[in-house]
PDB file of C-alpha atoms in Angstrom:
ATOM      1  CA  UNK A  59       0.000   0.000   0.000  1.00 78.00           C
ATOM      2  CA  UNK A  60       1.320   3.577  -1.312  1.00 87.00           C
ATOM      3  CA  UNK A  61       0.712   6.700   0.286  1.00 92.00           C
ATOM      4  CA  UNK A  62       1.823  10.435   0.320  1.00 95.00           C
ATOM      5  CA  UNK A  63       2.599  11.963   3.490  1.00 95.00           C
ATOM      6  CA  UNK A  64       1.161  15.853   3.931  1.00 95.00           C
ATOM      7  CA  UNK A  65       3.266  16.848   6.905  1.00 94.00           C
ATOM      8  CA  UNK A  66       1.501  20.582   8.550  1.00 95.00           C
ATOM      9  CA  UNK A  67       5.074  22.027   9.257  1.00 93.00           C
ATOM     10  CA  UNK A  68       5.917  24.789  11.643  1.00 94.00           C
ATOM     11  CA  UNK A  69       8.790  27.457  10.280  1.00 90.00           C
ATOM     12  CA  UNK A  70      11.285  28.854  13.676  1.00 90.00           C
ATOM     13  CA  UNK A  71       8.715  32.211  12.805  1.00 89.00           C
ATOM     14  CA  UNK A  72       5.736  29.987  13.438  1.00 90.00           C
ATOM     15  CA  UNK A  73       4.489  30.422   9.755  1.00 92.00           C
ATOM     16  CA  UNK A  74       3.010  26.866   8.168  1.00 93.00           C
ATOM     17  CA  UNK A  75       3.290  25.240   4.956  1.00 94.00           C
ATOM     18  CA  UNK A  76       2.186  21.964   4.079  1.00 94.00           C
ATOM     19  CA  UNK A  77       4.858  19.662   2.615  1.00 94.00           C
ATOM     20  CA  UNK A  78       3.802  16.832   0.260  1.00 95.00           C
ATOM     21  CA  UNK A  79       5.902  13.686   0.127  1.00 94.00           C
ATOM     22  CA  UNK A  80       6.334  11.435  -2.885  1.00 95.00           C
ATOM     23  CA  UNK A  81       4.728   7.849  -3.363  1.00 92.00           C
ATOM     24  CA  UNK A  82       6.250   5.703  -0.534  1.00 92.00           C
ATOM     25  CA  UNK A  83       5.386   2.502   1.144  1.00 89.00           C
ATOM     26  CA  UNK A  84       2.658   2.707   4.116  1.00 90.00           C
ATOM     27  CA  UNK A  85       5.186   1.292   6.786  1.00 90.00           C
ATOM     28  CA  UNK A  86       8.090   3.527   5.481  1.00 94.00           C
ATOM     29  CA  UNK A  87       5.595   6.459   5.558  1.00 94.00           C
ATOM     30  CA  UNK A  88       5.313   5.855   9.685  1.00 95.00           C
ATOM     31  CA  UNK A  89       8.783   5.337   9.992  1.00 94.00           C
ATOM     32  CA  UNK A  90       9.310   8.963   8.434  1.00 95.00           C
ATOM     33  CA  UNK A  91       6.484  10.575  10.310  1.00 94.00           C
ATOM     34  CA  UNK A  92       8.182   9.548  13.281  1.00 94.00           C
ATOM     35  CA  UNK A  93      11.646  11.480  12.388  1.00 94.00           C
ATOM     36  CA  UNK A  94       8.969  14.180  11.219  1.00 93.00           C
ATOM     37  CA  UNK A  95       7.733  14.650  15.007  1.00 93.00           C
ATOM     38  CA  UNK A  96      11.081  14.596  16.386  1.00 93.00           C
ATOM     39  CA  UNK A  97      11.604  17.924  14.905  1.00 91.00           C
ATOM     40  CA  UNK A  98       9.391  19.484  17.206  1.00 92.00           C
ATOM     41  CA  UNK A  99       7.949  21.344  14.477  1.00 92.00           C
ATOM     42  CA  UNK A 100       5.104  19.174  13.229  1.00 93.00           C
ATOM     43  CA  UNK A 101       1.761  20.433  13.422  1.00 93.00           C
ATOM     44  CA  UNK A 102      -0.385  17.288  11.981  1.00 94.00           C
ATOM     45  CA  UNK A 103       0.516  14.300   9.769  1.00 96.00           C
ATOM     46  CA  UNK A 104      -2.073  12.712   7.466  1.00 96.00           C
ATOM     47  CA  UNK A 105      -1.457   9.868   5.125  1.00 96.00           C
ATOM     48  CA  UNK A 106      -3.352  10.061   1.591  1.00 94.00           C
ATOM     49  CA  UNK A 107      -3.751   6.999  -0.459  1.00 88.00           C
ATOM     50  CA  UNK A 108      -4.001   6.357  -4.162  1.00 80.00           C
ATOM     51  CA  UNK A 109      -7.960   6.358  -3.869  1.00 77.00           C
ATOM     52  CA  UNK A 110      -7.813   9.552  -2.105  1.00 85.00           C
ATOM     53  CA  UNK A 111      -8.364   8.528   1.275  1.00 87.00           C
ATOM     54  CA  UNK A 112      -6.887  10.235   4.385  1.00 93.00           C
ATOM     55  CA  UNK A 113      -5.939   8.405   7.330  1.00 92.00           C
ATOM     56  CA  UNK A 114      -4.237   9.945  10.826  1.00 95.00           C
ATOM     57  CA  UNK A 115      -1.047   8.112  12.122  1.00 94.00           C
ATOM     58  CA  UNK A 116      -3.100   6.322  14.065  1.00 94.00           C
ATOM     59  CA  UNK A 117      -5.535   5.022  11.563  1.00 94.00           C
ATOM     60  CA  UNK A 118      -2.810   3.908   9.245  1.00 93.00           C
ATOM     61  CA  UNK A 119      -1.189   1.807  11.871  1.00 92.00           C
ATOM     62  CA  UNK A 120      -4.532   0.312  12.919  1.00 90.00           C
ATOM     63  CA  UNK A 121      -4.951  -0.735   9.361  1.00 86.00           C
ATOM     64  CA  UNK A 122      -1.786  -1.783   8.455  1.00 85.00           C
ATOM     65  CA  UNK A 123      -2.387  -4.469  11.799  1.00 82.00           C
ATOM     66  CA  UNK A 124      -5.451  -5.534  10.324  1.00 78.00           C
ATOM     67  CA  UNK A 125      -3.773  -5.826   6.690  1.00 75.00           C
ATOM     68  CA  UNK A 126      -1.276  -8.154   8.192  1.00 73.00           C
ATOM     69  CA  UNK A 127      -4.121 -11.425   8.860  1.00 78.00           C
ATOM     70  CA  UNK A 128      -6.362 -10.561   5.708  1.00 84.00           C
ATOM     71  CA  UNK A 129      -5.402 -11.179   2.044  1.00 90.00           C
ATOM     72  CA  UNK A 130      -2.633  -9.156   0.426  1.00 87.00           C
ATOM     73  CA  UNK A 131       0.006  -9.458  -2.601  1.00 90.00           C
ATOM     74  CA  UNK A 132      -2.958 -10.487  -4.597  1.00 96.00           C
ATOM     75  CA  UNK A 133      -2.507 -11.324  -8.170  1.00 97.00           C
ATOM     76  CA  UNK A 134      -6.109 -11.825 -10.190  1.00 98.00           C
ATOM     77  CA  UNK A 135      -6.396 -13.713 -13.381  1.00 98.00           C
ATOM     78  CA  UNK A 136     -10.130 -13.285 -15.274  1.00 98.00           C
ATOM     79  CA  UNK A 137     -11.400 -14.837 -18.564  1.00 97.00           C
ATOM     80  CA  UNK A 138     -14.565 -14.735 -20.221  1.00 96.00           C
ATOM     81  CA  UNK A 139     -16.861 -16.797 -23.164  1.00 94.00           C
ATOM     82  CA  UNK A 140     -19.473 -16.882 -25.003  1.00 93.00           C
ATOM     83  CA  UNK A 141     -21.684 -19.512 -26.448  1.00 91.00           C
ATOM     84  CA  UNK A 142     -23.345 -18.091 -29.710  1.00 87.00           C
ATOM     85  CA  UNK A 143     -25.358 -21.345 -29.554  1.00 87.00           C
ATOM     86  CA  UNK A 144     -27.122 -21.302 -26.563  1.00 86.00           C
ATOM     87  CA  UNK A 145     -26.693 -17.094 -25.672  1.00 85.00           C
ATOM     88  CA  UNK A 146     -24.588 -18.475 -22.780  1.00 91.00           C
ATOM     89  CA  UNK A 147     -21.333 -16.707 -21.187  1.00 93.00           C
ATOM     90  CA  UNK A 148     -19.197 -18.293 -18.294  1.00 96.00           C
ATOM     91  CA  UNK A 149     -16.587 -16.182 -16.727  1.00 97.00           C
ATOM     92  CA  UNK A 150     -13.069 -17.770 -14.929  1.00 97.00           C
ATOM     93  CA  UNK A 151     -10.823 -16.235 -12.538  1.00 98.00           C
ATOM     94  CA  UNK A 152      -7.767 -16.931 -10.423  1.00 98.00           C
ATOM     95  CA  UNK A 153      -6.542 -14.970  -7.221  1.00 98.00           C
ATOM     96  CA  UNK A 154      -3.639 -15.450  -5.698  1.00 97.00           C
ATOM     97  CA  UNK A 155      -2.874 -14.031  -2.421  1.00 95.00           C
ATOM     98  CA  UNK A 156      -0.632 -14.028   1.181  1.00 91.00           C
ATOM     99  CA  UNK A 157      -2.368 -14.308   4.514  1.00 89.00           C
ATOM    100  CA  UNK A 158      -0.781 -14.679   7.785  1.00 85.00           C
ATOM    101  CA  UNK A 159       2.347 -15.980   5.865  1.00 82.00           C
ATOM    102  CA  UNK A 160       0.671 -18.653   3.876  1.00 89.00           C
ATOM    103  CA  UNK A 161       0.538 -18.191  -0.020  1.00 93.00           C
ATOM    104  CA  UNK A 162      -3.096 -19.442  -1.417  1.00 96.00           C
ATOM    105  CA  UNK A 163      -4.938 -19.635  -4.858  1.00 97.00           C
ATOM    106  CA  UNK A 164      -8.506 -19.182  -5.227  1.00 97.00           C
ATOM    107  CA  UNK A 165     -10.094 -20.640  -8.522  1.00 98.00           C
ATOM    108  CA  UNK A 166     -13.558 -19.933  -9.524  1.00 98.00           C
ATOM    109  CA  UNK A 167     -16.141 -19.917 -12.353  1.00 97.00           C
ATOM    110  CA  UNK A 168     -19.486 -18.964 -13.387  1.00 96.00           C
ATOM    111  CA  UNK A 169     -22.199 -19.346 -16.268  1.00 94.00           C
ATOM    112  CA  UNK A 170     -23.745 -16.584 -17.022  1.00 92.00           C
ATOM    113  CA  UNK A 171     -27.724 -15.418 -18.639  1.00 85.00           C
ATOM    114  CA  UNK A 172     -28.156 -12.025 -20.504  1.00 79.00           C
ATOM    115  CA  UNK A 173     -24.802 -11.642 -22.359  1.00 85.00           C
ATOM    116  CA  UNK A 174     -24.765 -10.982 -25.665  1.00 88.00           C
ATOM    117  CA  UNK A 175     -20.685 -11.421 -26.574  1.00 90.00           C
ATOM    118  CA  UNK A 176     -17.534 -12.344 -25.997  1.00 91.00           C
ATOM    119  CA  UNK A 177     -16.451  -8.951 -25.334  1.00 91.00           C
ATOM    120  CA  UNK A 178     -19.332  -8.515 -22.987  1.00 93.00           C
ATOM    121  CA  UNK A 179     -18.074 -11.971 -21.468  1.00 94.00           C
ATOM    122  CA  UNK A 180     -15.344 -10.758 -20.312  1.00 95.00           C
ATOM    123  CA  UNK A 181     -16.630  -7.224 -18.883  1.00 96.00           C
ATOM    124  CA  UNK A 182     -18.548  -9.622 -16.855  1.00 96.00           C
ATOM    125  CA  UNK A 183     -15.166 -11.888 -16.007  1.00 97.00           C
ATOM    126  CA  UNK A 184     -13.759  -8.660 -14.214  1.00 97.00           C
ATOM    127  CA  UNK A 185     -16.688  -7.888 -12.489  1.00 97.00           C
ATOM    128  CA  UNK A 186     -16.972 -11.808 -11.180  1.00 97.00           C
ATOM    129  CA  UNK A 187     -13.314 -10.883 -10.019  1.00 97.00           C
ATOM    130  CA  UNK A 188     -14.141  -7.967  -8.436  1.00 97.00           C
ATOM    131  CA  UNK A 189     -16.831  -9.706  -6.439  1.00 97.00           C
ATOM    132  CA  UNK A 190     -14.321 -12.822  -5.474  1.00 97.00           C
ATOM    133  CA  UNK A 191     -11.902 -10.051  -3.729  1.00 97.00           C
ATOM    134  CA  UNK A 192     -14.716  -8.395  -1.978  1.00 96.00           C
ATOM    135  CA  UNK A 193     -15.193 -11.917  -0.316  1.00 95.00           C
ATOM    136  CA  UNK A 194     -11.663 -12.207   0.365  1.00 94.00           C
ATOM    137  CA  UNK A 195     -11.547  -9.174   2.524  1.00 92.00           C
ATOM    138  CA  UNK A 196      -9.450  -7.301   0.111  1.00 93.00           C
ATOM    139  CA  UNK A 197      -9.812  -3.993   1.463  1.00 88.00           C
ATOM    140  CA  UNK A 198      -7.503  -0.437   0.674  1.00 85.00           C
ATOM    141  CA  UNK A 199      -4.706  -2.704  -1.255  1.00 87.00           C
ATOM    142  CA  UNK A 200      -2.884  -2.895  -4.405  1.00 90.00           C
ATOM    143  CA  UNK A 201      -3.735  -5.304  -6.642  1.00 95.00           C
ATOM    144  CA  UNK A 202      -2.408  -6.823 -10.183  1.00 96.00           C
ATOM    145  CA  UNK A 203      -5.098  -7.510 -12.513  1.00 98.00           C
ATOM    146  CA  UNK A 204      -4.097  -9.934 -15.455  1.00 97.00           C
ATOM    147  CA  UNK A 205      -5.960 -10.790 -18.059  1.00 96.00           C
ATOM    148  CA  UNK A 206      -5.867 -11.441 -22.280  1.00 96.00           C
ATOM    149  CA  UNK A 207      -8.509  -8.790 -22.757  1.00 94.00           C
ATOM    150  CA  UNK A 208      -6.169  -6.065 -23.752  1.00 94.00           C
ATOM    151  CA  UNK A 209      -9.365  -3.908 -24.271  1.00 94.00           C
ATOM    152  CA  UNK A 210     -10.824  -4.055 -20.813  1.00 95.00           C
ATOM    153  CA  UNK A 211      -7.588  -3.478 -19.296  1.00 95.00           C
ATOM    154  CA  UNK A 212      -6.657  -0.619 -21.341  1.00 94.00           C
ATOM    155  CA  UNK A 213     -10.086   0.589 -21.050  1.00 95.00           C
ATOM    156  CA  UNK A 214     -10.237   0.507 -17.298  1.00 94.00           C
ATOM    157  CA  UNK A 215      -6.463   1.922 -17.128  1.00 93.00           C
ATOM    158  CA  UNK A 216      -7.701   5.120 -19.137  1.00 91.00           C
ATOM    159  CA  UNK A 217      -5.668   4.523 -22.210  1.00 92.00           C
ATOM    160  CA  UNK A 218      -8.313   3.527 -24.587  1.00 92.00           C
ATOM    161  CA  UNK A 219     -11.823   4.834 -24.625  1.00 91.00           C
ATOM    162  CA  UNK A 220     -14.844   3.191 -24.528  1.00 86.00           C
ATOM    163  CA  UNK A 221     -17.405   4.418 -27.049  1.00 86.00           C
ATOM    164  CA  UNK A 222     -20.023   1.533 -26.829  1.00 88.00           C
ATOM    165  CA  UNK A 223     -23.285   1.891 -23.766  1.00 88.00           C
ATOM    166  CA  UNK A 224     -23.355  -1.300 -22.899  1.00 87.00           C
ATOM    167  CA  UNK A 225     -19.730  -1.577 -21.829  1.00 91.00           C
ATOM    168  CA  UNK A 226     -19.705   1.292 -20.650  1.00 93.00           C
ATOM    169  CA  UNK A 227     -22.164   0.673 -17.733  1.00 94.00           C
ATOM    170  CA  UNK A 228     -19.880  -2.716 -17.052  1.00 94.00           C
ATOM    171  CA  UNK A 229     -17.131  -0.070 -16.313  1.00 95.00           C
ATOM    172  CA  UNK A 230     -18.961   2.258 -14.384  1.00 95.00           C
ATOM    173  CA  UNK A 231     -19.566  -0.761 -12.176  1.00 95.00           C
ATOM    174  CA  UNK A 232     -16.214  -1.808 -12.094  1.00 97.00           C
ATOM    175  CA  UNK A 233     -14.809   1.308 -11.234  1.00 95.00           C
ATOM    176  CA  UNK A 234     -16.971   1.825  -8.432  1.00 96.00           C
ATOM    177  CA  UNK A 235     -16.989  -1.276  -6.354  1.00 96.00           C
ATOM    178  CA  UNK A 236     -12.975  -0.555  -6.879  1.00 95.00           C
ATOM    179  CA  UNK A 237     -13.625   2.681  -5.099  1.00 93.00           C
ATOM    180  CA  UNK A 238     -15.577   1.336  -2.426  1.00 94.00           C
ATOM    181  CA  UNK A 239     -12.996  -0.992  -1.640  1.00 94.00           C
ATOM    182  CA  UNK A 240     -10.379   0.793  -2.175  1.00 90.00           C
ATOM    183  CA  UNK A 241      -8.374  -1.255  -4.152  1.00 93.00           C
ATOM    184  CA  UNK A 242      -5.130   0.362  -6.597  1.00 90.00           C
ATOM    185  CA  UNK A 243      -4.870  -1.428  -9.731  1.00 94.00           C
ATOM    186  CA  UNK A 244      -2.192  -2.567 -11.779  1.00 94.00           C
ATOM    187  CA  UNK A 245      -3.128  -3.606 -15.167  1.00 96.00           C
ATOM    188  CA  UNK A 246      -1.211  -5.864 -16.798  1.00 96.00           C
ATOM    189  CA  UNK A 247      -2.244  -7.486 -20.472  1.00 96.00           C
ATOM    190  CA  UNK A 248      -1.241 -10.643 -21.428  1.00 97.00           C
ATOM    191  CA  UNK A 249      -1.496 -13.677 -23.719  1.00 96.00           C
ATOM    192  CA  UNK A 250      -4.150 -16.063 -23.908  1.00 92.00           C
ATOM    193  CA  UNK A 251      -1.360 -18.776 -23.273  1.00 95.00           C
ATOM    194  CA  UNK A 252      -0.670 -17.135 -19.877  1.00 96.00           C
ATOM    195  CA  UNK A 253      -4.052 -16.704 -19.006  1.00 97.00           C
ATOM    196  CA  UNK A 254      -4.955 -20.661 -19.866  1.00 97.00           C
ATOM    197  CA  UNK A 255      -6.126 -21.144 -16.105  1.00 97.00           C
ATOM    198  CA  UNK A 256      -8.801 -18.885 -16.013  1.00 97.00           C
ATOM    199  CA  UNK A 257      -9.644 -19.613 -19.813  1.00 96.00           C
ATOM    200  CA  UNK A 258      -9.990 -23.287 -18.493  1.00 97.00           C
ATOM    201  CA  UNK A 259     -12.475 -22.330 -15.917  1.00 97.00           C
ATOM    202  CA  UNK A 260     -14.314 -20.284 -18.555  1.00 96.00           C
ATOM    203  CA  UNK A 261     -14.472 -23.052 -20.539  1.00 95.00           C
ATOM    204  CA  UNK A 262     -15.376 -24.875 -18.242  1.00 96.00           C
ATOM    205  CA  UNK A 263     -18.336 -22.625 -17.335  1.00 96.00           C
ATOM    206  CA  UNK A 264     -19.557 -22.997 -20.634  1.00 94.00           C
ATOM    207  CA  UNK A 265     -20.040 -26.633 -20.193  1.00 93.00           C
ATOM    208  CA  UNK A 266     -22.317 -26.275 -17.090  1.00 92.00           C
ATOM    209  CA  UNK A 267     -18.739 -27.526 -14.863  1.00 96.00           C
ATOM    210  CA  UNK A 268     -19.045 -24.769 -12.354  1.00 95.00           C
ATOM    211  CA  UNK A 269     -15.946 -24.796  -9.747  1.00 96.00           C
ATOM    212  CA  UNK A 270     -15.067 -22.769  -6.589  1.00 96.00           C
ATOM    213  CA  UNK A 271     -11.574 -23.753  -4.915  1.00 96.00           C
ATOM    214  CA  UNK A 272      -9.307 -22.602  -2.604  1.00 95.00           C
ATOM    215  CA  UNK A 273      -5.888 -24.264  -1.742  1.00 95.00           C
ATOM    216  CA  UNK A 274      -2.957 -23.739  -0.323  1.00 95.00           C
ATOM    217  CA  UNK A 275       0.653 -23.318  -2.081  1.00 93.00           C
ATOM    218  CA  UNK A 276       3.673 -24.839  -1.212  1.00 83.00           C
ATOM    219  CA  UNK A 277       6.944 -23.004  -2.024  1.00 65.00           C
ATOM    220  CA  UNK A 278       7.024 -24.528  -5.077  1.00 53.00           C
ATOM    221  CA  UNK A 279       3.563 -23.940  -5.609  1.00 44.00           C
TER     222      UNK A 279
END
């Protein structure tokens, strides 16, 4: 978790000016706020995330207590299909993820009603994601979002607009439950041969096969 420090500093002529810090690590942040207060000439400390939230000192250390026994260095993996056929979509993904030192991947799938493409399939892959890390717990932490859609990455990233309604609203959804939980992407394209698990589960979807897993990793996992 990345934050900026905005440190309420105190000039020898008791004049203040706010000071703005760059992108750091949440732990390094406290570690500097405490040199900050040894100046004497602190006035307040507050800690800004990526999503805009402000926590006090003591908020931020709360949290980063709490992030320490939920999921975190999550990596999700989404796919999506369509059968023309039968108007049917099924949607994959894979998280991985730490928790209280123990490395874990979460597998998952779903057929889906009401979608009318692939492209649309896998709108509806990254929302199924989305819902999978709100289970989790995943709460006010970076994520890496993988997935061979190059256009719903790139969409969601801000690189590439998105000029059709429909997809639009998918979005709009997407972006919000991010908000809510306050999650900070990373979006990473990449080939359908390194997204085979969660094309599998789409698949797999597709056939009625509907799967929801969680296991432990081994080192070599």
């Amino acid at each position: 978790m990345d934050v900026q420090i905005h440190w309420t500093y105190i000039t020898p002529k008791k004049q203040e000016t706010v000071l703005v810090s760059d992108w750091i690590d949440a732990q390094e942040s406290l570690r500097l706020a405490d040199d900050f207060e040894k100046t004497g000439r602190t006035k307040a400390l507050e800690f800004v995330d990526r999503n805009g939230t402000a926590w006090s000192k003591k908020e931020l250390e709360k949290l980063l207590k709490e992030i320490e026994s939920e999921p975190h260095d999550v990596v999700a993996y989404f796919d999506g299909g369509f059968d023309h056929e039968t108007a049917q979509g099924g949607v994959g993904a894979v998280v991985y993820y730490k928790q209280n030192d123990h490395r874990y991947r979460l597998r998952a799938n779903r057929q889906l009603g009401e979608i009318k493409s692939n492209n649309e399939a896998e709108y509806a892959a990254f929302w199924f994601v989305m819902q999978l890390l709100e289970e989790l717990g995943v709460r006010h932490l970076p994520v890496t979002f993988r997935g061979d859609s190059h256009v719903v990455l790139k969409q969601l990233s801000g690189d590439w607009p998105c000029l059709e309604d429909d997809y639009n609203a998918w979005l709009d959804r997407i972006e919000a439950k991010m908000r809510d939980l306050g999650i900070q992407p990373a979006y990473e394209p990449i080939s359908r041969k390194q997204n085979k698990e969660a094309d599998s589960l789409a698949r797999q979807a597709l056939d009625g096969q509907l799967i929801t897993s969680r296991m432990e990793l081994t080192e070599k996992g």
